[in-house]
Amino acid sequence: MRTLHLAHLYPAEMSVYGDRGNVIALRQRCAWRAITLHVTPVAPGDQVDWASFDLAFFGGGQDSGQALIAHDLLERQGPGLRAALEDGLTMLAICGGYQLLGHYFLTHAGERLPGLGVLDIHTVGGKQRMIGNIVVETKLGEQTVRLVGFENHSGRTFHGSGVRPLGRVLVGYGDNGEDGRGGAVDRNIYGCYLHGSLLPKNPQLTDHLISLALKRRYGPQVGLVPLEAQLELQAQQTMLGRLLKRFA
Ligand code: GLN
């Protein structure tokens, strides 16, 4: 029986729109493959041995939730988490969590929250909220996948040259409503604005993240046992059918 360890960052302060569903999806698709996913919640003030983790998840939150944890993230967790990410730790961050992986988040109230700086992005709060269903087309390995989700943010995120976009926005606003970028990737760090929850709706991405973590822990030869996802894919297709009608 294989085991993977996931750190769930600040679940009390940072989990909106059912973002914890991402952790449930990871755990369930691991369990169906006889992999135990051990989940450790990380609260402000906790001592964490980041080298012991295979996956990290960081959900979305309101500006006020972000302000509560930004300094703990940077000062307490920063050095260990940065080193683990440098070493290939697989991480998924959504919305408010995604923003705090960048250089900074300047809120619409003018507060500058420092970010971890592990993604070459920065975020500026605006007056307009970007709300609605979103579709981002991405490549996961050889596979082209249209990720479906729901976004709600006023922060606009801009990319530097050190990240590549997770994908291209087909429907919705994406990172800033201007350049068609939906999410960012660097090393094994994935960030985007897709609530939904994201992973239950997009099993291809769930499996991609599990696969990255498994290979790092157990060796590059270890592949994922294929697993059906008929209902999830049917739900994904239904949303794509509705949202992409104007492309048809
Ligand atoms: N507070 C951030 C924004 O509105 C993130 C919101 C969220 O995580 N849903 O930009």
PDB file of C-alpha atoms and ligand atoms in Angstrom:
ATOM      1  CA  MET A   1       0.000   0.000   0.000  1.00  0.00           C
ATOM      2  CA  ARG A   2       1.457   3.349  -1.010  1.00  0.00           C
ATOM      3  CA  THR A   3       1.035   6.520   1.025  1.00  0.00           C
ATOM      4  CA  LEU A   4       1.176  10.173   0.046  1.00  0.00           C
ATOM      5  CA  HIS A   5       1.183  13.103   2.466  1.00  0.00           C
ATOM      6  CA  LEU A   6      -0.738  16.291   1.749  1.00  0.00           C
ATOM      7  CA  ALA A   7      -0.511  19.575   3.668  1.00  0.00           C
ATOM      8  CA  HIS A   8      -3.718  21.606   3.582  1.00  0.00           C
ATOM      9  CA  LEU A   9      -2.774  25.222   4.219  1.00  0.00           C
ATOM     10  CA  TYR A  10      -4.990  27.250   6.517  1.00  0.00           C
ATOM     11  CA  PRO A  11      -8.298  25.401   5.976  1.00  0.00           C
ATOM     12  CA  ALA A  12     -10.116  27.564   8.567  1.00  0.00           C
ATOM     13  CA  GLU A  13      -9.163  30.876   6.981  1.00  0.00           C
ATOM     14  CA  MET A  14      -8.807  29.862   3.342  1.00  0.00           C
ATOM     15  CA  SER A  15     -11.531  27.613   1.984  1.00  0.00           C
ATOM     16  CA  VAL A  16     -14.308  29.291   0.050  1.00  0.00           C
ATOM     17  CA  TYR A  17     -16.702  27.841  -2.536  1.00  0.00           C
ATOM     18  CA  GLY A  18     -16.085  24.322  -1.312  1.00  0.00           C
ATOM     19  CA  ASP A  19     -12.375  24.449  -2.146  1.00  0.00           C
ATOM     20  CA  ARG A  20     -11.799  21.655   0.379  1.00  0.00           C
ATOM     21  CA  GLY A  21     -13.563  19.448  -2.194  1.00  0.00           C
ATOM     22  CA  ASN A  22     -10.197  19.426  -3.955  1.00  0.00           C
ATOM     23  CA  VAL A  23      -8.662  17.570  -1.020  1.00  0.00           C
ATOM     24  CA  ILE A  24     -11.580  15.120  -0.940  1.00  0.00           C
ATOM     25  CA  ALA A  25     -11.188  14.424  -4.671  1.00  0.00           C
ATOM     26  CA  LEU A  26      -7.449  13.819  -4.306  1.00  0.00           C
ATOM     27  CA  ARG A  27      -8.019  11.495  -1.351  1.00  0.00           C
ATOM     28  CA  GLN A  28     -10.779   9.535  -3.114  1.00  0.00           C
ATOM     29  CA  ARG A  29      -8.957   9.035  -6.418  1.00  0.00           C
ATOM     30  CA  CYS A  30      -5.924   7.920  -4.408  1.00  0.00           C
ATOM     31  CA  ALA A  31      -8.045   5.524  -2.311  1.00  0.00           C
ATOM     32  CA  TRP A  32      -9.561   3.919  -5.429  1.00  0.00           C
ATOM     33  CA  ARG A  33      -5.987   3.074  -6.408  1.00  0.00           C
ATOM     34  CA  ALA A  34      -5.090   1.726  -2.963  1.00  0.00           C
ATOM     35  CA  ILE A  35      -2.985   4.810  -2.193  1.00  0.00           C
ATOM     36  CA  THR A  36      -3.546   6.330   1.254  1.00  0.00           C
ATOM     37  CA  LEU A  37      -3.588  10.121   1.181  1.00  0.00           C
ATOM     38  CA  HIS A  38      -2.732  11.389   4.618  1.00  0.00           C
ATOM     39  CA  VAL A  39      -3.961  14.969   5.121  1.00  0.00           C
ATOM     40  CA  THR A  40      -2.387  17.391   7.609  1.00  0.00           C
ATOM     41  CA  PRO A  41      -4.118  20.725   8.169  1.00  0.00           C
ATOM     42  CA  VAL A  42      -1.686  23.610   8.666  1.00  0.00           C
ATOM     43  CA  ALA A  43      -2.883  26.419  10.966  1.00  0.00           C
ATOM     44  CA  PRO A  44      -1.141  29.708  11.767  1.00  0.00           C
ATOM     45  CA  GLY A  45       1.684  29.044  14.211  1.00  0.00           C
ATOM     46  CA  ASP A  46       2.186  25.360  13.281  1.00  0.00           C
ATOM     47  CA  GLN A  47       5.655  23.897  12.894  1.00  0.00           C
ATOM     48  CA  VAL A  48       5.753  21.980   9.612  1.00  0.00           C
ATOM     49  CA  ASP A  49       8.382  19.632   8.205  1.00  0.00           C
ATOM     50  CA  TRP A  50       7.816  20.476   4.560  1.00  0.00           C
ATOM     51  CA  ALA A  51      10.324  17.905   3.334  1.00  0.00           C
ATOM     52  CA  SER A  52       7.948  15.152   4.507  1.00  0.00           C
ATOM     53  CA  PHE A  53       5.117  16.224   2.169  1.00  0.00           C
ATOM     54  CA  ASP A  54       4.226  15.101  -1.355  1.00  0.00           C
ATOM     55  CA  LEU A  55       1.372  17.498  -2.039  1.00  0.00           C
ATOM     56  CA  ALA A  56       0.201  20.869  -0.773  1.00  0.00           C
ATOM     57  CA  PHE A  57      -3.194  22.477  -1.222  1.00  0.00           C
ATOM     58  CA  PHE A  58      -3.990  26.149  -0.618  1.00  0.00           C
ATOM     59  CA  GLY A  59      -7.600  27.279  -1.161  1.00  0.00           C
ATOM     60  CA  GLY A  60      -9.236  30.618  -1.804  1.00  0.00           C
ATOM     61  CA  GLY A  61     -10.272  33.195   0.721  1.00  0.00           C
ATOM     62  CA  GLN A  62     -11.541  36.694   1.122  1.00  0.00           C
ATOM     63  CA  ASP A  63      -9.061  39.557   1.401  1.00  0.00           C
ATOM     64  CA  SER A  64      -9.655  39.510   5.185  1.00  0.00           C
ATOM     65  CA  GLY A  65      -8.787  35.781   5.405  1.00  0.00           C
ATOM     66  CA  GLN A  66      -5.666  36.355   3.337  1.00  0.00           C
ATOM     67  CA  ALA A  67      -4.570  39.192   5.620  1.00  0.00           C
ATOM     68  CA  LEU A  68      -4.841  36.855   8.638  1.00  0.00           C
ATOM     69  CA  ILE A  69      -2.400  34.298   7.286  1.00  0.00           C
ATOM     70  CA  ALA A  70      -0.118  36.152   4.847  1.00  0.00           C
ATOM     71  CA  HIS A  71       2.618  36.847   7.397  1.00  0.00           C
ATOM     72  CA  ASP A  72       2.548  33.340   8.872  1.00  0.00           C
ATOM     73  CA  LEU A  73       2.871  31.940   5.345  1.00  0.00           C
ATOM     74  CA  LEU A  74       5.812  34.141   4.549  1.00  0.00           C
ATOM     75  CA  GLU A  75       7.709  34.123   7.826  1.00  0.00           C
ATOM     76  CA  ARG A  76       6.953  30.780   9.486  1.00  0.00           C
ATOM     77  CA  GLN A  77       6.297  28.481   6.517  1.00  0.00           C
ATOM     78  CA  GLY A  78       8.233  30.424   3.872  1.00  0.00           C
ATOM     79  CA  PRO A  79      11.734  28.935   4.100  1.00  0.00           C
ATOM     80  CA  GLY A  80      10.649  25.275   4.414  1.00  0.00           C
ATOM     81  CA  LEU A  81       7.838  25.497   1.883  1.00  0.00           C
ATOM     82  CA  ARG A  82      10.013  27.322  -0.650  1.00  0.00           C
ATOM     83  CA  ALA A  83      12.733  24.697  -0.341  1.00  0.00           C
ATOM     84  CA  ALA A  84      10.212  21.862  -0.804  1.00  0.00           C
ATOM     85  CA  LEU A  85       8.714  23.531  -3.886  1.00  0.00           C
ATOM     86  CA  GLU A  86      12.208  23.993  -5.247  1.00  0.00           C
ATOM     87  CA  ASP A  87      12.676  20.263  -4.708  1.00  0.00           C
ATOM     88  CA  GLY A  88       9.558  19.450  -6.754  1.00  0.00           C
ATOM     89  CA  LEU A  89       6.737  19.391  -4.203  1.00  0.00           C
ATOM     90  CA  THR A  90       3.414  19.311  -6.060  1.00  0.00           C
ATOM     91  CA  MET A  91       1.118  22.158  -5.093  1.00  0.00           C
ATOM     92  CA  LEU A  92      -2.309  23.387  -6.129  1.00  0.00           C
ATOM     93  CA  ALA A  93      -3.458  26.867  -5.116  1.00  0.00           C
ATOM     94  CA  ILE A  94      -6.804  28.446  -5.892  1.00  0.00           C
ATOM     95  CA  CYS A  95      -7.792  32.117  -6.073  1.00  0.00           C
ATOM     96  CA  GLY A  96      -6.761  33.764  -2.767  1.00  0.00           C
ATOM     97  CA  GLY A  97      -4.151  31.024  -2.236  1.00  0.00           C
ATOM     98  CA  TYR A  98      -2.895  31.461  -5.795  1.00  0.00           C
ATOM     99  CA  GLN A  99      -2.546  35.210  -5.265  1.00  0.00           C
ATOM    100  CA  LEU A 100      -0.375  34.664  -2.171  1.00  0.00           C
ATOM    101  CA  LEU A 101       2.080  32.457  -4.080  1.00  0.00           C
ATOM    102  CA  GLY A 102       3.021  35.492  -6.156  1.00  0.00           C
ATOM    103  CA  HIS A 103       5.189  38.462  -5.257  1.00  0.00           C
ATOM    104  CA  TYR A 104       2.389  40.487  -3.667  1.00  0.00           C
ATOM    105  CA  PHE A 105      -1.327  41.188  -3.606  1.00  0.00           C
ATOM    106  CA  LEU A 106      -2.327  44.843  -3.486  1.00  0.00           C
ATOM    107  CA  THR A 107      -5.940  44.774  -2.264  1.00  0.00           C
ATOM    108  CA  HIS A 108      -8.565  47.178  -3.589  1.00  0.00           C
ATOM    109  CA  ALA A 109      -8.443  48.816  -0.120  1.00  0.00           C
ATOM    110  CA  GLY A 110      -4.768  49.615  -0.716  1.00  0.00           C
ATOM    111  CA  GLU A 111      -3.250  47.030   1.642  1.00  0.00           C
ATOM    112  CA  ARG A 112      -0.155  45.337   0.274  1.00  0.00           C
ATOM    113  CA  LEU A 113      -0.014  41.682   1.300  1.00  0.00           C
ATOM    114  CA  PRO A 114       3.383  40.110   0.734  1.00  0.00           C
ATOM    115  CA  GLY A 115       3.378  36.818  -1.172  1.00  0.00           C
ATOM    116  CA  LEU A 116       5.648  33.798  -1.029  1.00  0.00           C
ATOM    117  CA  GLY A 117       7.166  34.706  -4.409  1.00  0.00           C
ATOM    118  CA  VAL A 118       7.288  31.128  -5.692  1.00  0.00           C
ATOM    119  CA  LEU A 119       5.274  32.079  -8.777  1.00  0.00           C
ATOM    120  CA  ASP A 120       6.352  35.010 -10.923  1.00  0.00           C
ATOM    121  CA  ILE A 121       2.989  36.774 -10.696  1.00  0.00           C
ATOM    122  CA  HIS A 122       1.515  39.743  -8.868  1.00  0.00           C
ATOM    123  CA  THR A 123      -2.073  40.718  -8.176  1.00  0.00           C
ATOM    124  CA  VAL A 124      -3.843  44.065  -7.999  1.00  0.00           C
ATOM    125  CA  GLY A 125      -7.343  44.383  -6.536  1.00  0.00           C
ATOM    126  CA  GLY A 126      -9.907  46.258  -8.586  1.00  0.00           C
ATOM    127  CA  LYS A 127     -13.453  47.566  -8.300  1.00  0.00           C
ATOM    128  CA  GLN A 128     -14.936  45.059 -10.719  1.00  0.00           C
ATOM    129  CA  ARG A 129     -15.622  41.527  -9.507  1.00  0.00           C
ATOM    130  CA  MET A 130     -15.020  38.844 -12.066  1.00  0.00           C
ATOM    131  CA  ILE A 131     -17.735  36.299 -11.420  1.00  0.00           C
ATOM    132  CA  GLY A 132     -19.091  33.368 -13.379  1.00  0.00           C
ATOM    133  CA  ASN A 133     -18.403  30.058 -14.998  1.00  0.00           C
ATOM    134  CA  ILE A 134     -15.001  29.656 -16.570  1.00  0.00           C
ATOM    135  CA  VAL A 135     -13.403  27.266 -19.052  1.00  0.00           C
ATOM    136  CA  VAL A 136      -9.616  27.025 -19.408  1.00  0.00           C
ATOM    137  CA  GLU A 137      -8.023  24.882 -22.101  1.00  0.00           C
ATOM    138  CA  THR A 138      -4.784  23.331 -20.940  1.00  0.00           C
ATOM    139  CA  LYS A 139      -2.323  20.587 -21.856  1.00  0.00           C
ATOM    140  CA  LEU A 140      -1.621  17.928 -19.252  1.00  0.00           C
ATOM    141  CA  GLY A 141       1.170  15.816 -20.676  1.00  0.00           C
ATOM    142  CA  GLU A 142      -0.029  14.915 -24.172  1.00  0.00           C
ATOM    143  CA  GLN A 143      -3.679  15.404 -23.310  1.00  0.00           C
ATOM    144  CA  THR A 144      -5.616  18.612 -24.113  1.00  0.00           C
ATOM    145  CA  VAL A 145      -8.191  19.198 -21.398  1.00  0.00           C
ATOM    146  CA  ARG A 146     -10.879  21.830 -21.027  1.00  0.00           C
ATOM    147  CA  LEU A 147     -11.105  22.557 -17.335  1.00  0.00           C
ATOM    148  CA  VAL A 148     -14.448  23.819 -16.039  1.00  0.00           C
ATOM    149  CA  GLY A 149     -14.854  25.923 -12.914  1.00  0.00           C
ATOM    150  CA  PHE A 150     -16.371  28.971 -11.286  1.00  0.00           C
ATOM    151  CA  GLU A 151     -14.480  32.193 -10.609  1.00  0.00           C
ATOM    152  CA  ASN A 152     -15.181  35.068  -8.225  1.00  0.00           C
ATOM    153  CA  HIS A 153     -12.383  37.551  -7.638  1.00  0.00           C
ATOM    154  CA  SER A 154     -11.637  41.229  -7.841  1.00  0.00           C
ATOM    155  CA  GLY A 155      -7.889  40.692  -7.880  1.00  0.00           C
ATOM    156  CA  ARG A 156      -6.311  40.816 -11.331  1.00  0.00           C
ATOM    157  CA  THR A 157      -3.220  38.673 -11.651  1.00  0.00           C
ATOM    158  CA  PHE A 158      -0.424  39.489 -14.078  1.00  0.00           C
ATOM    159  CA  HIS A 159       2.315  37.093 -15.134  1.00  0.00           C
ATOM    160  CA  GLY A 160       6.044  37.672 -15.352  1.00  0.00           C
ATOM    161  CA  SER A 161       8.336  35.710 -17.668  1.00  0.00           C
ATOM    162  CA  GLY A 162       9.096  33.092 -14.994  1.00  0.00           C
ATOM    163  CA  VAL A 163       5.755  31.277 -15.261  1.00  0.00           C
ATOM    164  CA  ARG A 164       3.856  29.697 -18.095  1.00  0.00           C
ATOM    165  CA  PRO A 165       0.084  29.992 -18.295  1.00  0.00           C
ATOM    166  CA  LEU A 166      -1.821  26.938 -17.093  1.00  0.00           C
ATOM    167  CA  GLY A 167      -4.062  27.461 -20.091  1.00  0.00           C
ATOM    168  CA  ARG A 168      -6.071  29.684 -22.370  1.00  0.00           C
ATOM    169  CA  VAL A 169      -9.392  31.116 -21.224  1.00  0.00           C
ATOM    170  CA  LEU A 170     -12.234  30.038 -23.527  1.00  0.00           C
ATOM    171  CA  VAL A 171     -15.071  31.309 -21.319  1.00  0.00           C
ATOM    172  CA  GLY A 172     -14.874  33.793 -18.433  1.00  0.00           C
ATOM    173  CA  TYR A 173     -12.310  36.343 -17.265  1.00  0.00           C
ATOM    174  CA  GLY A 174      -9.339  34.270 -16.120  1.00  0.00           C
ATOM    175  CA  ASP A 175      -6.400  35.850 -14.362  1.00  0.00           C
ATOM    176  CA  ASN A 176      -7.016  39.457 -15.313  1.00  0.00           C
ATOM    177  CA  GLY A 177      -9.795  39.661 -17.915  1.00  0.00           C
ATOM    178  CA  GLU A 178      -7.346  40.999 -20.499  1.00  0.00           C
ATOM    179  CA  ASP A 179      -4.732  38.624 -21.815  1.00  0.00           C
ATOM    180  CA  GLY A 180      -6.572  35.297 -21.964  1.00  0.00           C
ATOM    181  CA  ARG A 181      -4.329  33.649 -19.392  1.00  0.00           C
ATOM    182  CA  GLY A 182      -6.008  31.202 -17.058  1.00  0.00           C
ATOM    183  CA  GLY A 183      -3.752  30.199 -14.157  1.00  0.00           C
ATOM    184  CA  ALA A 184       0.016  29.779 -13.947  1.00  0.00           C
ATOM    185  CA  VAL A 185       2.464  26.892 -13.656  1.00  0.00           C
ATOM    186  CA  ASP A 186       6.085  26.717 -12.598  1.00  0.00           C
ATOM    187  CA  ARG A 187       7.869  23.482 -11.638  1.00  0.00           C
ATOM    188  CA  ASN A 188       5.079  21.415 -10.019  1.00  0.00           C
ATOM    189  CA  ILE A 189       3.220  24.458  -8.709  1.00  0.00           C
ATOM    190  CA  TYR A 190      -0.234  24.990 -10.198  1.00  0.00           C
ATOM    191  CA  GLY A 191      -2.337  28.052  -9.457  1.00  0.00           C
ATOM    192  CA  CYS A 192      -5.589  29.349 -10.909  1.00  0.00           C
ATOM    193  CA  TYR A 193      -8.907  31.028 -10.160  1.00  0.00           C
ATOM    194  CA  LEU A 194     -11.080  27.962 -10.696  1.00  0.00           C
ATOM    195  CA  HIS A 195     -13.315  27.150  -7.770  1.00  0.00           C
ATOM    196  CA  GLY A 196     -15.963  24.594  -8.424  1.00  0.00           C
ATOM    197  CA  SER A 197     -14.551  22.699  -6.645  1.00  0.00           C
ATOM    198  CA  LEU A 198     -11.945  22.346  -9.376  1.00  0.00           C
ATOM    199  CA  LEU A 199     -10.711  18.769  -8.948  1.00  0.00           C
ATOM    200  CA  PRO A 200     -14.016  16.890  -8.507  1.00  0.00           C
ATOM    201  CA  LYS A 201     -15.144  18.444 -11.816  1.00  0.00           C
ATOM    202  CA  ASN A 202     -11.858  17.834 -13.613  1.00  0.00           C
ATOM    203  CA  PRO A 203     -10.531  14.349 -12.830  1.00  0.00           C
ATOM    204  CA  GLN A 204      -7.815  14.681 -15.504  1.00  0.00           C
ATOM    205  CA  LEU A 205      -6.127  17.371 -13.401  1.00  0.00           C
ATOM    206  CA  THR A 206      -6.646  15.410 -10.177  1.00  0.00           C
ATOM    207  CA  ASP A 207      -4.860  12.424 -11.706  1.00  0.00           C
ATOM    208  CA  HIS A 208      -2.128  14.613 -13.156  1.00  0.00           C
ATOM    209  CA  LEU A 209      -1.313  16.020  -9.703  1.00  0.00           C
ATOM    210  CA  ILE A 210      -1.389  12.583  -8.049  1.00  0.00           C
ATOM    211  CA  SER A 211       0.894  11.258 -10.772  1.00  0.00           C
ATOM    212  CA  LEU A 212       3.439  14.061 -10.243  1.00  0.00           C
ATOM    213  CA  ALA A 213       3.487  13.405  -6.491  1.00  0.00           C
ATOM    214  CA  LEU A 214       3.759   9.625  -6.914  1.00  0.00           C
ATOM    215  CA  LYS A 215       6.694   9.869  -9.318  1.00  0.00           C
ATOM    216  CA  ARG A 216       8.573  12.211  -7.001  1.00  0.00           C
ATOM    217  CA  ARG A 217       8.024   9.924  -4.005  1.00  0.00           C
ATOM    218  CA  TYR A 218       8.292   6.461  -5.575  1.00  0.00           C
ATOM    219  CA  GLY A 219      10.329   7.008  -8.739  1.00  0.00           C
ATOM    220  CA  PRO A 220       9.733   8.134 -12.335  1.00  0.00           C
ATOM    221  CA  GLN A 221       8.800   4.620 -13.463  1.00  0.00           C
ATOM    222  CA  VAL A 222       5.699   4.576 -11.242  1.00  0.00           C
ATOM    223  CA  GLY A 223       2.591   5.195 -13.337  1.00  0.00           C
ATOM    224  CA  LEU A 224      -0.986   5.759 -12.269  1.00  0.00           C
ATOM    225  CA  VAL A 225      -3.374   2.842 -12.491  1.00  0.00           C
ATOM    226  CA  PRO A 226      -6.027   3.991 -15.008  1.00  0.00           C
ATOM    227  CA  LEU A 227      -9.345   4.666 -13.358  1.00  0.00           C
ATOM    228  CA  GLU A 228     -12.723   5.383 -14.890  1.00  0.00           C
ATOM    229  CA  ALA A 229     -14.334   8.767 -14.250  1.00  0.00           C
ATOM    230  CA  GLN A 230     -17.492   8.341 -16.273  1.00  0.00           C
ATOM    231  CA  LEU A 231     -19.841  10.442 -14.149  1.00  0.00           C
ATOM    232  CA  GLU A 232     -17.311  13.205 -13.572  1.00  0.00           C
ATOM    233  CA  LEU A 233     -16.507  13.432 -17.280  1.00  0.00           C
ATOM    234  CA  GLN A 234     -20.197  13.393 -18.175  1.00  0.00           C
ATOM    235  CA  ALA A 235     -20.749  16.351 -15.816  1.00  0.00           C
ATOM    236  CA  GLN A 236     -17.724  18.124 -17.293  1.00  0.00           C
ATOM    237  CA  GLN A 237     -19.015  17.553 -20.845  1.00  0.00           C
ATOM    238  CA  THR A 238     -22.467  18.847 -19.915  1.00  0.00           C
ATOM    239  CA  MET A 239     -20.988  22.116 -18.637  1.00  0.00           C
ATOM    240  CA  LEU A 240     -18.700  22.408 -21.658  1.00  0.00           C
ATOM    241  CA  GLY A 241     -21.667  21.832 -23.949  1.00  0.00           C
ATOM    242  CA  ARG A 242     -23.593  24.640 -22.272  1.00  0.00           C
ATOM    243  CA  LEU A 243     -20.743  27.108 -21.983  1.00  0.00           C
ATOM    244  CA  LEU A 244     -19.102  26.580 -25.344  1.00  0.00           C
ATOM    245  CA  LYS A 245     -22.306  26.776 -27.370  1.00  0.00           C
ATOM    246  CA  ARG A 246     -21.126  29.999 -28.954  1.00  0.00           C
ATOM    247  CA  PHE A 247     -17.968  28.218 -30.193  1.00  0.00           C
ATOM    248  CA  ALA A 248     -19.947  25.424 -31.886  1.00  0.00           C
TER     249      ALA A 248
HETATM  250  N1  GLN B   1      -9.805  38.074  -2.189  1.00  0.00           N
HETATM  251  C1  GLN B   1      -9.440  37.690  -3.487  1.00  0.00           C
HETATM  252  C2  GLN B   1     -10.120  38.472  -4.603  1.00  0.00           C
HETATM  253  O1  GLN B   1     -11.305  38.809  -4.518  1.00  0.00           O
HETATM  254  C3  GLN B   1      -9.659  36.184  -3.647  1.00  0.00           C
HETATM  255  C4  GLN B   1     -11.098  35.793  -3.645  1.00  0.00           C
HETATM  256  C5  GLN B   1     -11.298  34.295  -3.645  1.00  0.00           C
HETATM  257  O2  GLN B   1     -10.437  33.530  -3.206  1.00  0.00           O
HETATM  258  N2  GLN B   1     -12.480  33.859  -4.083  1.00  0.00           N
HETATM  259  O3  GLN B   1      -9.454  38.780  -5.555  1.00  0.00           O
END
